[in-house]
Short mmCIF file of C-alpha atoms and ligand atoms in Angstrom, two decimals:
data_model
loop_
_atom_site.label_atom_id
_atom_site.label_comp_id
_atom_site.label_asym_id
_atom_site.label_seq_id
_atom_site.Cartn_x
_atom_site.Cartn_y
_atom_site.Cartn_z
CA UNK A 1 -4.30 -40.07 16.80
CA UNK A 2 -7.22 -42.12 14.98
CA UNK A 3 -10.88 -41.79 15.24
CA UNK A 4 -13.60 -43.94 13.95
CA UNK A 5 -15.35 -42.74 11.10
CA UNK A 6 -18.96 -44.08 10.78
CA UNK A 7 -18.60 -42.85 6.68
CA UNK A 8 -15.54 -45.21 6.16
CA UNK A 9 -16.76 -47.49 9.20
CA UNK A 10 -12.93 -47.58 9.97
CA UNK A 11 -10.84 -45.90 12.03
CA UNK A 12 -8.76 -43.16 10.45
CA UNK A 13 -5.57 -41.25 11.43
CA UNK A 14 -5.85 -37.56 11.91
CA UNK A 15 -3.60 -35.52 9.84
CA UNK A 16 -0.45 -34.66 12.42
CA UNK A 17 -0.67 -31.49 14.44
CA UNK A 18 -0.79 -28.58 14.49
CA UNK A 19 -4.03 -29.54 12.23
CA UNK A 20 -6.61 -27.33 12.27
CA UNK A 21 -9.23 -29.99 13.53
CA UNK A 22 -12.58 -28.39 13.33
CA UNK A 23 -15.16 -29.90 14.98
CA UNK A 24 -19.03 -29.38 14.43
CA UNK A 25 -21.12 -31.19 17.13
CA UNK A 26 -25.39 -31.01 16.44
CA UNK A 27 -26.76 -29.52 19.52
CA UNK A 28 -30.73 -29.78 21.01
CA UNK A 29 -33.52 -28.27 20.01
CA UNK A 30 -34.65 -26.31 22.46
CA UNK A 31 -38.29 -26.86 23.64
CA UNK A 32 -37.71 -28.42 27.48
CA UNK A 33 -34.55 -28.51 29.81
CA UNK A 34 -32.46 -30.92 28.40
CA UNK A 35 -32.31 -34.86 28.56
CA UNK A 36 -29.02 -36.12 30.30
CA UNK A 37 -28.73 -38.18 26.63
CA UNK A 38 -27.84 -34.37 25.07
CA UNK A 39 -24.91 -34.28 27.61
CA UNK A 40 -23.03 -36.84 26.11
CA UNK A 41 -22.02 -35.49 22.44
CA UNK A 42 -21.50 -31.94 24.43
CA UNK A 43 -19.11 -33.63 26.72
CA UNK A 44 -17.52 -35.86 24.34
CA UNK A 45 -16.90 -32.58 22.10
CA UNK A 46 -15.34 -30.55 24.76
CA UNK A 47 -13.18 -33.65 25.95
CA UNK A 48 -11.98 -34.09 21.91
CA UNK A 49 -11.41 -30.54 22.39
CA UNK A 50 -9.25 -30.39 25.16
CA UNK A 51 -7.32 -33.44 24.26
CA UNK A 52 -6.20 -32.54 20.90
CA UNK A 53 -5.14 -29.32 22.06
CA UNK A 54 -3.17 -31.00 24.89
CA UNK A 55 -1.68 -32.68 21.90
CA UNK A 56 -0.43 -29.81 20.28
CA UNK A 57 -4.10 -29.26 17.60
CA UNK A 58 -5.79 -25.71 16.94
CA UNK A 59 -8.65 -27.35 17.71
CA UNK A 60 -12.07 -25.72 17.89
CA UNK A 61 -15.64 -26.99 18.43
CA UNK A 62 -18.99 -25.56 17.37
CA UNK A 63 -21.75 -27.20 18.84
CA UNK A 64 -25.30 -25.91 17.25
CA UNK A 65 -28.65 -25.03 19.08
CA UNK A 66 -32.03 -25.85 16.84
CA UNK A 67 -34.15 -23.02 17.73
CA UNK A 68 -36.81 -23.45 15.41
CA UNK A 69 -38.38 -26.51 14.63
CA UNK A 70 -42.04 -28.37 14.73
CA UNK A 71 -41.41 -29.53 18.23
CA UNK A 72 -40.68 -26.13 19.54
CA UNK A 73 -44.27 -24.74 17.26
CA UNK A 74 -46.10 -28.22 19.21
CA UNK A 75 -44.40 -27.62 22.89
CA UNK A 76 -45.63 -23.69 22.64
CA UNK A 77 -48.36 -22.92 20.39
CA UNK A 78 -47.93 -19.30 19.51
CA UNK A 79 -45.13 -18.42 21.55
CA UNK A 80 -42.56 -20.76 20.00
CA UNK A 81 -39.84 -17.75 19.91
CA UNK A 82 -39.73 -17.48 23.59
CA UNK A 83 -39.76 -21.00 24.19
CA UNK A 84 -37.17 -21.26 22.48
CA UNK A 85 -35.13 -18.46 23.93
CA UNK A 86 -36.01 -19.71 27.50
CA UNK A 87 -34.89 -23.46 26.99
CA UNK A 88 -31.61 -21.99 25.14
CA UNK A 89 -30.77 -20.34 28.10
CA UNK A 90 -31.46 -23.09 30.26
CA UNK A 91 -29.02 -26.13 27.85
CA UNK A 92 -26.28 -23.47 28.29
CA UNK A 93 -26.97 -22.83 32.09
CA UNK A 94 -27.04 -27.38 32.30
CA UNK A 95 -23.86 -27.32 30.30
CA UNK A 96 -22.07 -24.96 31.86
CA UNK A 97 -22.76 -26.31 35.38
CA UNK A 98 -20.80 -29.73 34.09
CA UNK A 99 -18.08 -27.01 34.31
CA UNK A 100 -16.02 -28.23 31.43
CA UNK A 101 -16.32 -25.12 29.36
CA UNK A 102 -18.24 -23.60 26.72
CA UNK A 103 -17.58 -24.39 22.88
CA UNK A 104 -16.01 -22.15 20.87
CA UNK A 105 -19.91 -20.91 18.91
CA UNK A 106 -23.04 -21.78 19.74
CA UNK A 107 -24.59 -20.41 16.50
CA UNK A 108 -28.77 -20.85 16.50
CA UNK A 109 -30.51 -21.70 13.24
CA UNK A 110 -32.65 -18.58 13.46
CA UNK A 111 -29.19 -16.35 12.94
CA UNK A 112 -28.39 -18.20 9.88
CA UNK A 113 -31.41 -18.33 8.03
CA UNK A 114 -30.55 -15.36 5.55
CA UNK A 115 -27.25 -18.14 4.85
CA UNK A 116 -29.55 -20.73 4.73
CA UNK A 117 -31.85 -19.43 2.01
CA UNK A 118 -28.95 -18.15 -0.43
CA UNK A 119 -27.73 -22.21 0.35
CA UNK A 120 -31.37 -23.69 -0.83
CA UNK A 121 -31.68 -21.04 -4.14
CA UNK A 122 -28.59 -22.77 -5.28
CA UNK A 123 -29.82 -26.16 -4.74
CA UNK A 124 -32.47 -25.08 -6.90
CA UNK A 125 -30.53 -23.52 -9.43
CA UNK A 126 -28.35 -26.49 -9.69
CA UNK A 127 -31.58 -28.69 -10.33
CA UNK A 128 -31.09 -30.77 -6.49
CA UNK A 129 -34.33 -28.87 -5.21
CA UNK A 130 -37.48 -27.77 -6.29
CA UNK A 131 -40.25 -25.74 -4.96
CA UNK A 132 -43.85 -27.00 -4.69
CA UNK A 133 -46.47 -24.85 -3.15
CA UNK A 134 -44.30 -22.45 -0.87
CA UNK A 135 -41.98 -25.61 0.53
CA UNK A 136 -38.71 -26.11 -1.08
CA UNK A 137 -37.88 -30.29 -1.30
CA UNK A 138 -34.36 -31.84 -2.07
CA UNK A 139 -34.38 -34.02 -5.44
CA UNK A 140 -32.62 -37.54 -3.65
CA UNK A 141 -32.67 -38.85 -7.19
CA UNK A 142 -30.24 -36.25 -8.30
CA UNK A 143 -27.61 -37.55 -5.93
CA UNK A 144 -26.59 -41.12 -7.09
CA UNK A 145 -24.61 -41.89 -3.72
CA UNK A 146 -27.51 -41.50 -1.06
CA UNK A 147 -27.65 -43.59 1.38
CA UNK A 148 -23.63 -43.51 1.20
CA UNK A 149 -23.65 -42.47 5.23
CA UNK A 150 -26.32 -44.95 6.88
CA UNK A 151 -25.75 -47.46 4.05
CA UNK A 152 -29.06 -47.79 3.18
CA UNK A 153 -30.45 -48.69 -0.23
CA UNK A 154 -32.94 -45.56 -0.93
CA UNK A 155 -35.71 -47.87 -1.48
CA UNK A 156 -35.88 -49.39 1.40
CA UNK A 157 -35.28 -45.57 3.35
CA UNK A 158 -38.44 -44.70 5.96
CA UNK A 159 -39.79 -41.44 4.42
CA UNK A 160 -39.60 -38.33 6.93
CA UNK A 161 -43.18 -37.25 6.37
CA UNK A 162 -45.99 -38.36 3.99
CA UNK A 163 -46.97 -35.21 1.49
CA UNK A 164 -48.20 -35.40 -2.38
CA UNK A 165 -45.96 -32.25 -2.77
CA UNK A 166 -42.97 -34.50 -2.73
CA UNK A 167 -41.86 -36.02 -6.27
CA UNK A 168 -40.04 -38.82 -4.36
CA UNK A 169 -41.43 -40.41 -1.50
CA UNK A 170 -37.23 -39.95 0.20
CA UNK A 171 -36.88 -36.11 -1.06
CA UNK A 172 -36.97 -34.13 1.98
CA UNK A 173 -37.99 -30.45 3.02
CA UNK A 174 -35.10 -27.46 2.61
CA UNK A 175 -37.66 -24.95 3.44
CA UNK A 176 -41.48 -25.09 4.74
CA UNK A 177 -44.10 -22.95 3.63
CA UNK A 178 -45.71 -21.71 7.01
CA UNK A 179 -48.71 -23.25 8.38
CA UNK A 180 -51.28 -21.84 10.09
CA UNK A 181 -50.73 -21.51 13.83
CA UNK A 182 -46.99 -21.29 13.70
CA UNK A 183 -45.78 -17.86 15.07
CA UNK A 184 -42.46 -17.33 13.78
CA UNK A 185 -41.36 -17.26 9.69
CA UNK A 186 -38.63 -15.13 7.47
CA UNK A 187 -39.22 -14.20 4.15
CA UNK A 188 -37.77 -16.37 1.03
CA UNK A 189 -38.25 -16.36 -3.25
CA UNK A 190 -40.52 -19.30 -1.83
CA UNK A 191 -43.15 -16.92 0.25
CA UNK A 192 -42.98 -16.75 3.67
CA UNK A 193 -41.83 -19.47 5.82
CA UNK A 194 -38.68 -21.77 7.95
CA UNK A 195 -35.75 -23.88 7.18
CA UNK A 196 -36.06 -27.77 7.52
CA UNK A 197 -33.78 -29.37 10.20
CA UNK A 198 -31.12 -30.40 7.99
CA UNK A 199 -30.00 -27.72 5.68
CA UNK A 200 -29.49 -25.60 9.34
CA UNK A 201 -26.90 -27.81 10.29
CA UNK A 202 -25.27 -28.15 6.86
CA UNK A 203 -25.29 -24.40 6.71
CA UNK A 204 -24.00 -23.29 10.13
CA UNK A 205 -20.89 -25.30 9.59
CA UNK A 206 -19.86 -23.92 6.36
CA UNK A 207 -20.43 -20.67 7.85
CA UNK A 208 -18.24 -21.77 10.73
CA UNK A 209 -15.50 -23.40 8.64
CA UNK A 210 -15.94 -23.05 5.18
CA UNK A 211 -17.19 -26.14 3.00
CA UNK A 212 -14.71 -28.90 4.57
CA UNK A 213 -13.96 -29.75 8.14
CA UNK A 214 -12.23 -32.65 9.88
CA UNK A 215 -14.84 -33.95 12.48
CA UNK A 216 -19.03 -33.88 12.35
CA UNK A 217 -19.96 -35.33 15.51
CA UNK A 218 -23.90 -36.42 17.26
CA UNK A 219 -25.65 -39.29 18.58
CA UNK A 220 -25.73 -42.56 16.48
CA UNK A 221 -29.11 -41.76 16.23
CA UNK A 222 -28.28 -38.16 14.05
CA UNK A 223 -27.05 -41.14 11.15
CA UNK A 224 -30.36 -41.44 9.29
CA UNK A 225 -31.81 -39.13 7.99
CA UNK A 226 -30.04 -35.89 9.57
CA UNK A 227 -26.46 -36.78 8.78
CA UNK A 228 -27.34 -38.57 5.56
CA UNK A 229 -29.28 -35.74 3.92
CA UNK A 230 -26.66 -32.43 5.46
CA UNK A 231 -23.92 -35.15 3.11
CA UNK A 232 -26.02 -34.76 0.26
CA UNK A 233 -27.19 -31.38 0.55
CA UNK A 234 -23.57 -30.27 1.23
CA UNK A 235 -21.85 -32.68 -1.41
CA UNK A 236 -24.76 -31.32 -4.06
CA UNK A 237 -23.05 -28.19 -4.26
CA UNK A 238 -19.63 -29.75 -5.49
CA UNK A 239 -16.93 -29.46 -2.55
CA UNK A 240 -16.55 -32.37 -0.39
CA UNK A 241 -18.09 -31.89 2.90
CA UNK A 242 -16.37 -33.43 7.01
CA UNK A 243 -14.10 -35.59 6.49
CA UNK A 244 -14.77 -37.65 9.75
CA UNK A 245 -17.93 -38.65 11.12
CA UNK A 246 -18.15 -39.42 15.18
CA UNK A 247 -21.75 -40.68 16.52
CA UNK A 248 -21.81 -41.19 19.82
CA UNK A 249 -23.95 -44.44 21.17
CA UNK A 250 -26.78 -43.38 23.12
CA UNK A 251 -27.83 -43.38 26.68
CA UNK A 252 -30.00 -45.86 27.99
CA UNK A 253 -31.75 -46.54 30.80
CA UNK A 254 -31.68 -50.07 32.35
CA UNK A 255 -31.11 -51.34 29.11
CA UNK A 256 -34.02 -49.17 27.44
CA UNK A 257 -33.10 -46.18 25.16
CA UNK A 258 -34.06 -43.42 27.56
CA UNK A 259 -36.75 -41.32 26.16
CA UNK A 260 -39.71 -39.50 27.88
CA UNK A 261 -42.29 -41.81 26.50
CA UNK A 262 -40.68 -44.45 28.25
CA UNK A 263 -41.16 -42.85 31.86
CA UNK A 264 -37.55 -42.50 32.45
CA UNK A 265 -36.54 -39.27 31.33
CA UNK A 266 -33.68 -37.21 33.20
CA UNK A 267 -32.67 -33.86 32.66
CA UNK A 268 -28.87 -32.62 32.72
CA UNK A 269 -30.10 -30.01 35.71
CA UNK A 270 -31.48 -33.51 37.38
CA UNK A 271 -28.61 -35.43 37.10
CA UNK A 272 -26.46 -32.43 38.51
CA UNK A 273 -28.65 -31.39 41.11
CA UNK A 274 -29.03 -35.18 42.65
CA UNK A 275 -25.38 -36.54 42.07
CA UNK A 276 -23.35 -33.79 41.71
CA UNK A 277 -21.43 -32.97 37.82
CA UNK A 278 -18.24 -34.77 38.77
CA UNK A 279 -20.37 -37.74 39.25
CA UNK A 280 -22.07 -37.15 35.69
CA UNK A 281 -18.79 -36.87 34.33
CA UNK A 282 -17.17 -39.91 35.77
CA UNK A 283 -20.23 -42.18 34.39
CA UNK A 284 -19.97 -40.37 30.81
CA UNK A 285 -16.23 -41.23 30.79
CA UNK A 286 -16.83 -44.46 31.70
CA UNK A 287 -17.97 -45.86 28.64
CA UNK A 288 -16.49 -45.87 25.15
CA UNK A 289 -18.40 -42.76 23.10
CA UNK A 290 -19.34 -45.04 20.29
CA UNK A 291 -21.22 -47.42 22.77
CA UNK A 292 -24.15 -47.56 24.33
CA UNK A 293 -24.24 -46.27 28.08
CA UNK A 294 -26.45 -47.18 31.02
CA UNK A 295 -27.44 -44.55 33.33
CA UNK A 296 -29.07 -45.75 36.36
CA UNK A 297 -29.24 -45.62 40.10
CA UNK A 298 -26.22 -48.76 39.73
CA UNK A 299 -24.06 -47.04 37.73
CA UNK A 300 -24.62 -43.79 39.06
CA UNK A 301 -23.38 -45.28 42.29
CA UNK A 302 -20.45 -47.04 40.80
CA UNK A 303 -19.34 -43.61 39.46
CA UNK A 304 -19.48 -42.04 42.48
CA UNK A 305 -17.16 -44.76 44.03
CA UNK A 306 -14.57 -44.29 41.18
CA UNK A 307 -14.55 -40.81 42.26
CA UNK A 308 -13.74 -41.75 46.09
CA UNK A 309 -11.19 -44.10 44.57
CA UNK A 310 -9.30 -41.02 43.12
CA UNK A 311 -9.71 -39.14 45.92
CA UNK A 312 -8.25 -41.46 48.43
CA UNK A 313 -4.92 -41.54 46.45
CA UNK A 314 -4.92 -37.81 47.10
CA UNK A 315 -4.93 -38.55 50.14
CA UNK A 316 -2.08 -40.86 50.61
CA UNK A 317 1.52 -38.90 49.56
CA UNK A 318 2.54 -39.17 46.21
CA UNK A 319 4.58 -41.98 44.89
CA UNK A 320 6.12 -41.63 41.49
CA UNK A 321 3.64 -44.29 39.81
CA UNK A 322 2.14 -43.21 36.56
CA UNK A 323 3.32 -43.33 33.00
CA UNK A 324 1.48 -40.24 30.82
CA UNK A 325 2.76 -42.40 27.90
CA UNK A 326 0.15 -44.83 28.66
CA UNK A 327 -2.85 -41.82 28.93
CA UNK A 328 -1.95 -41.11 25.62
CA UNK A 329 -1.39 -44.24 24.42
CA UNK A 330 -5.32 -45.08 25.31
CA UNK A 331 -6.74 -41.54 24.35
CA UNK A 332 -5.04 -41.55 20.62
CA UNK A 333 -6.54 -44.65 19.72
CA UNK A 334 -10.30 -43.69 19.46
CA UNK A 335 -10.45 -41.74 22.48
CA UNK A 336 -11.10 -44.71 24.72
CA UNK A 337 -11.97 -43.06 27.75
CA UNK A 338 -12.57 -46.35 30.04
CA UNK A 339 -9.38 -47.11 29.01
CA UNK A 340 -7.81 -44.03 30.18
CA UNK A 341 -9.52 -44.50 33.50
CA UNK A 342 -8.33 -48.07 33.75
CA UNK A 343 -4.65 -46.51 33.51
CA UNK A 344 -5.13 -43.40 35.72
CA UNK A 345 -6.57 -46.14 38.85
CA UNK A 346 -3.20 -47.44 38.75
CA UNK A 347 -1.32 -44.13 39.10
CA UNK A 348 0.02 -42.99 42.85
CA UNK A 349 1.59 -39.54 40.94
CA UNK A 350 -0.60 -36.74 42.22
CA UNK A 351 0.88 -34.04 40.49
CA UNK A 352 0.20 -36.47 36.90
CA UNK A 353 -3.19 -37.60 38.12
CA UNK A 354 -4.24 -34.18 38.70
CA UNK A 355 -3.51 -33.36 35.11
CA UNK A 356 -5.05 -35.76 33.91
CA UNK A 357 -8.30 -35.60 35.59
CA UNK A 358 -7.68 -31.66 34.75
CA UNK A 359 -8.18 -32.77 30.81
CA UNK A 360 -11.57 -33.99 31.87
CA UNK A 361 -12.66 -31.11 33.86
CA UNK A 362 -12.56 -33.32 37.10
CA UNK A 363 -9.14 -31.11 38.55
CA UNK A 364 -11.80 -30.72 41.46
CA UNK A 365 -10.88 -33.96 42.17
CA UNK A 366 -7.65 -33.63 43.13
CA UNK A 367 -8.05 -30.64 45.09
CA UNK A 368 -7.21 -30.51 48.82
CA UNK A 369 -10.50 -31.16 50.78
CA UNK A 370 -10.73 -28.81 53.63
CA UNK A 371 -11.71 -29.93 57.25
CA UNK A 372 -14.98 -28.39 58.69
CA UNK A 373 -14.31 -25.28 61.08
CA UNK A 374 -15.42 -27.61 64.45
CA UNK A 375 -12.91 -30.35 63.28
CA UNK A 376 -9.85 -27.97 62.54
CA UNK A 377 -10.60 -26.82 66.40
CA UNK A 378 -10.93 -30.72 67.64
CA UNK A 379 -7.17 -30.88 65.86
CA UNK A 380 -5.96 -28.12 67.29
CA UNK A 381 -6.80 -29.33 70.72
CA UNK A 382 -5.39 -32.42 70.52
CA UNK A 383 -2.17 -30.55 69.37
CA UNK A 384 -2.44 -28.55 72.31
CA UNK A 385 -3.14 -31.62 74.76
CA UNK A 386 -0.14 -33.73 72.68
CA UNK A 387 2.69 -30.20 73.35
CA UNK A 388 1.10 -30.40 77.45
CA UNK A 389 2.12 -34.34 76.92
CA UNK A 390 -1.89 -35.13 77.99
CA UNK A 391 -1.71 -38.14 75.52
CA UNK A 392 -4.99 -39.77 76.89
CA UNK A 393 -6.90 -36.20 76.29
CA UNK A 394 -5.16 -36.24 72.83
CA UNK A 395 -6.23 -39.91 71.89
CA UNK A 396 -9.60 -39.04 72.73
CA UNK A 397 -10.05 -36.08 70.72
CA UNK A 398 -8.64 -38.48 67.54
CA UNK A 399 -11.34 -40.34 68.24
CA UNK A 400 -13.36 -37.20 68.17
CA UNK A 401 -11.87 -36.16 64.95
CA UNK A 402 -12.38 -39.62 63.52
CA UNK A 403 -16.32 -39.83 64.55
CA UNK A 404 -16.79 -36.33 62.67
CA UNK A 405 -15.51 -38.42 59.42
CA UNK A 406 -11.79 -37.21 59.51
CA UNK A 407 -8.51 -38.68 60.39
CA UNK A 408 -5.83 -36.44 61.99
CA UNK A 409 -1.99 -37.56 60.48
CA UNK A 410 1.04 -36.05 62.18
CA UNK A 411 3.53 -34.95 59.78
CA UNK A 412 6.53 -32.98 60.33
CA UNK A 413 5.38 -29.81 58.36
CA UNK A 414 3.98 -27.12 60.46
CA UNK A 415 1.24 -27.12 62.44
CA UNK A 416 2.61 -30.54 62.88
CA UNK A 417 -0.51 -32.25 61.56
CA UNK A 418 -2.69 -32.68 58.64
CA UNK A 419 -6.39 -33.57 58.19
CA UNK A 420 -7.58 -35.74 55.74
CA UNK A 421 -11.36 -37.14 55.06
CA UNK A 422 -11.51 -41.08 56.08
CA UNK A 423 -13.06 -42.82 53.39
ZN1 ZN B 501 -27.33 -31.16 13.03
#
């Protein structure tokens, strides 16, 4: 199986099972339910997940939840903790409801920050950091390959915020001193105060896995400067650091990177509530991860027709069309879902479509759909009319049963009959 790795910008083959493969997917921060665009590295993780184990892996995921952070101090003024608590609770409620499982930790910065601060002393004992006025800054100059992850020459980098604390305009914050108004801090050899972004996320995996790990996943837009500076934090301290780096292309909206300024922000509860989570899935597997996706009222709809494609092959009988050998054919080579969907629309095998869908948490799908109480009766009394040979009663309550949305198919199987939803 290879992956693309957006370090080597190639793809590269993972080493052969059983592995381990451990994956560590960023997560939110929490501050407000979250954006449908959070659902896609969450879904693409648990997918990996289940895939690679189908293929033999000890695979795990951890997937981490940001629960402190200046947008979480600027959404709640003074009662950042429980914001954050709250909107934790509701990104795993969203995720769970897409019903493809949980990962295997969900570890939140504010656990690890006692790991976080031994990490930053020996960044500073090694000469990478330095403190200045109660916030801790990594030295970029100390690390002659930055930039070695977004490809960027460090002159030309944006700088994350503007302070005269900072010896390099590109050096960026391990640890901030706390400022007034901010409710929550944990003691450090710095003085009182909270971890910068990065150095969580760096952190939390080697706590997870130890210093090296297969597969660091996020959005394409995690690249620059997240990714870039948990590489050189992580690499500072001498061990290499994941070996494979997935970012997923982000979600757009009618062409527009979705994004509440924009006007066209949707929430995972949203989505689920108004189309349902198998249609959420569908339209997440329908694009390659490392492209861009659309999510609009169009392909929303186009999703939910893919699904009623599926469907109605579950309710024909099963022919033996399908080759599994083709699944994995298109899922080893970069995990190209569309592809995989391209190859499942031509199978007629129930009991090898259902297994398939079953790898993307869409067995639903497959399941027998169940006739409404009135209609089952409507069938039965046409059965009774068709045994008292009253065929003109019996075609009328077909057409009955067909103007209630279902189709009645005799079949030699007791009760002599079988409903199935008409498309
Ligand atoms: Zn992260």
């Amino acid at each position: 199986m290879r992956l693309y790795n957006t370090l080597s910008r190639q793809l590269e083959e993972l080493p052969p099972p059983p592995g381990p493969i451990r994956m560590y997917f960023c997560g939110p921060t929490v501050y407000q339910r979250a954006h449908i665009g959070n659902a896609r590295p969450f879904a693409i993780g648990m997918w990996l997940r289940a895939w690679l184990r189908h293929r033999g892996y000890d695979a795990t995921l951890v997937h981490n939840i940001t629960d402190v952070n200046d947008k979480i101090y600027d959404a709640a003024p003074g009662a950042s903790a429980e914001l954050a608590e709250r909107a934790t609770h509701w990104y795993l409620e969203d995720t769970a409801d897409l019903g493809l499982g949980m990962p295997d930790a969900l570890p939140k910065a504010t656990d690890a920050v006692t790991s976080i601060v031994a990490f930053i002393e020996k960044l500073v004992d090694t000469g990478h950091a330095y403190e200045a006025s109660g916030d801790v800054y990594f030295s970029v100059s100390t690390d002659p390959g930055y930039g070695r992850l977004s490809r960027q020459k460090v002159e030309n980098m944006e700088p994350e915020e503007e302070t005269p604390l900072k010896r390099a305009p590109q050096d960026f914050a391990l640890w901030k001193a706390t400022k007034p108004g901010e409710d929550t801090s944990w003691d450090s050899p710095w003085g009182a105060g909270r971890p910068g972004w990065h150095i969580e996320c760096s952190v939390m995996a080697e706590d997870a896995f130890g210093p090296v790990f297969e597969i660091h996943g996020g959005g394409l837009d995690l690249v620059f400067p997240h990714h870039e500076n948990e590489l050189a934090q992580s690499l500072a301290l001498g061990h290499d650091f994941a070996r494979i780096w997935m970012h997923n292309g982000l979600l757009t909206m009618a062409g527009e990177k979705m994004s509440k300024s924009l006007g066209n922000d949707m929430t995972i509860r949203g989505v689920v509530d108004d189309w349902g989570r198998e249609v959420a899935l569908m339209l997440l597997l329908s694009g390659q991860w490392r492209k861009p996706l659309d999510f609009n009222q169009g392909t929303l709809e186009q999703s939910a027709a893919q699904l009623e494609t599926f469907r109605n092959v579950f309710r024909s009988p099963s022919e033996p069309v399908g080759d599994w050998m083709e699944l994995e054919a298109a899922l080893d080579d970069d995990f190209n879902t569309p592809e995989a969907l391209a190859v499942m629309h031509g199978w007629r095998d129930h009991e090898l479509l259902r297994r398939a869908l079953g790898i993307f948490g869409l067995d639903s799908v497959g399941e027998a759909e169940e006739a409404p109480p009135e209609v089952a009766e409507l069938a039965e009394r046409r059965r009774e009319a068709r045994d008292a040979k009253d065929f003109a009663g019996a075609d009328r309550l077909r057409d009955e049963i067909a103007a209630a949305g279902w189709e009645v198919r005799d079949v030699a199987e007791p009760p002599g009959y079988r409903l199935v939803r008409r498309s």
